[in-house]
Amino acid sequence: MTGIAWLRDVHDEQAVADLASEFASQVSAPLVIYLQGDLGAGKTTFARAYIHALGFSGYVKSPSYGLLETYRAGGQDILHLDLYRIEDPEELEYLALRDLYGANTVLMVEWPDRGKNHLPKPDLVLEFGEKDETRFVICRPFSEQGEQVAENTSGNT
Ligand code: ADP
Ligand code: MG
């Protein structure tokens, strides 16, 4: 269950928006998605596109300073976390994620490795990267729910 489900090239932001729309139509809460990849790889771009695809029309800002931004759209409570600037994973305890995380929650986490064991386990891991000047996304499922989403979204290789 930990293999690569697919790899997809995302040549431009429209391609990310298309992918995010597929996710928006396939993901049902509760679900935990880790967004991995270097600075600038496209993690926030994906989360923003996902939240917009669910119908949220306001500005989706990067949570890199605030740590957590929350949205309600398409029947989902979206928690968008970015742990890039966290100094101690214990800080996550103050966010009381356990209390925020409910049956309608979709949690998306940038820089999840910095949360150590203070984060719930992922159903899906999306890895953002660039090779030969082409950006790509790799999808790896880690639960049955994650596998379902991975099967119903697609790569292109
Ligand atoms: P991260 O959150 O991983 O640090 P961002 O999502 O903020 O990265 O993206 C960094 C920059 O790359 C932004 O200017 C964004 O518009 C651009 N970008 C993201 N994904 C793509 C893509 N697939 N193609 C072209 N530009 C992209
Ligand atoms: Mg980001």
Coordinates of C-alpha atoms and ligand atoms in Angstrom, one line a residue, residues 39-40 42-45 62-64 80 82 110-111, ligand 2:
L39 CA 10.4 25.4 -1.3
G40 CA 8.7 26.6 -4.5
G42 CA 4.1 23.9 -5.9
K43 CA 2.6 22.6 -2.6
T44 CA 0.6 25.8 -1.8
T45 CA -0.4 26.2 -5.4
S62 CA 0.1 30.5 2.3
P63 CA 0.0 29.4 5.9
S64 CA 3.8 29.7 6.2
H80 CA -4.2 23.9 5.6
D82 CA 2.5 24.7 6.8
E110 CA 3.1 21.3 3.9
W111 CA 6.5 20.2 5.5
Ligands
MG2 MG 4.0 26.7 0.5

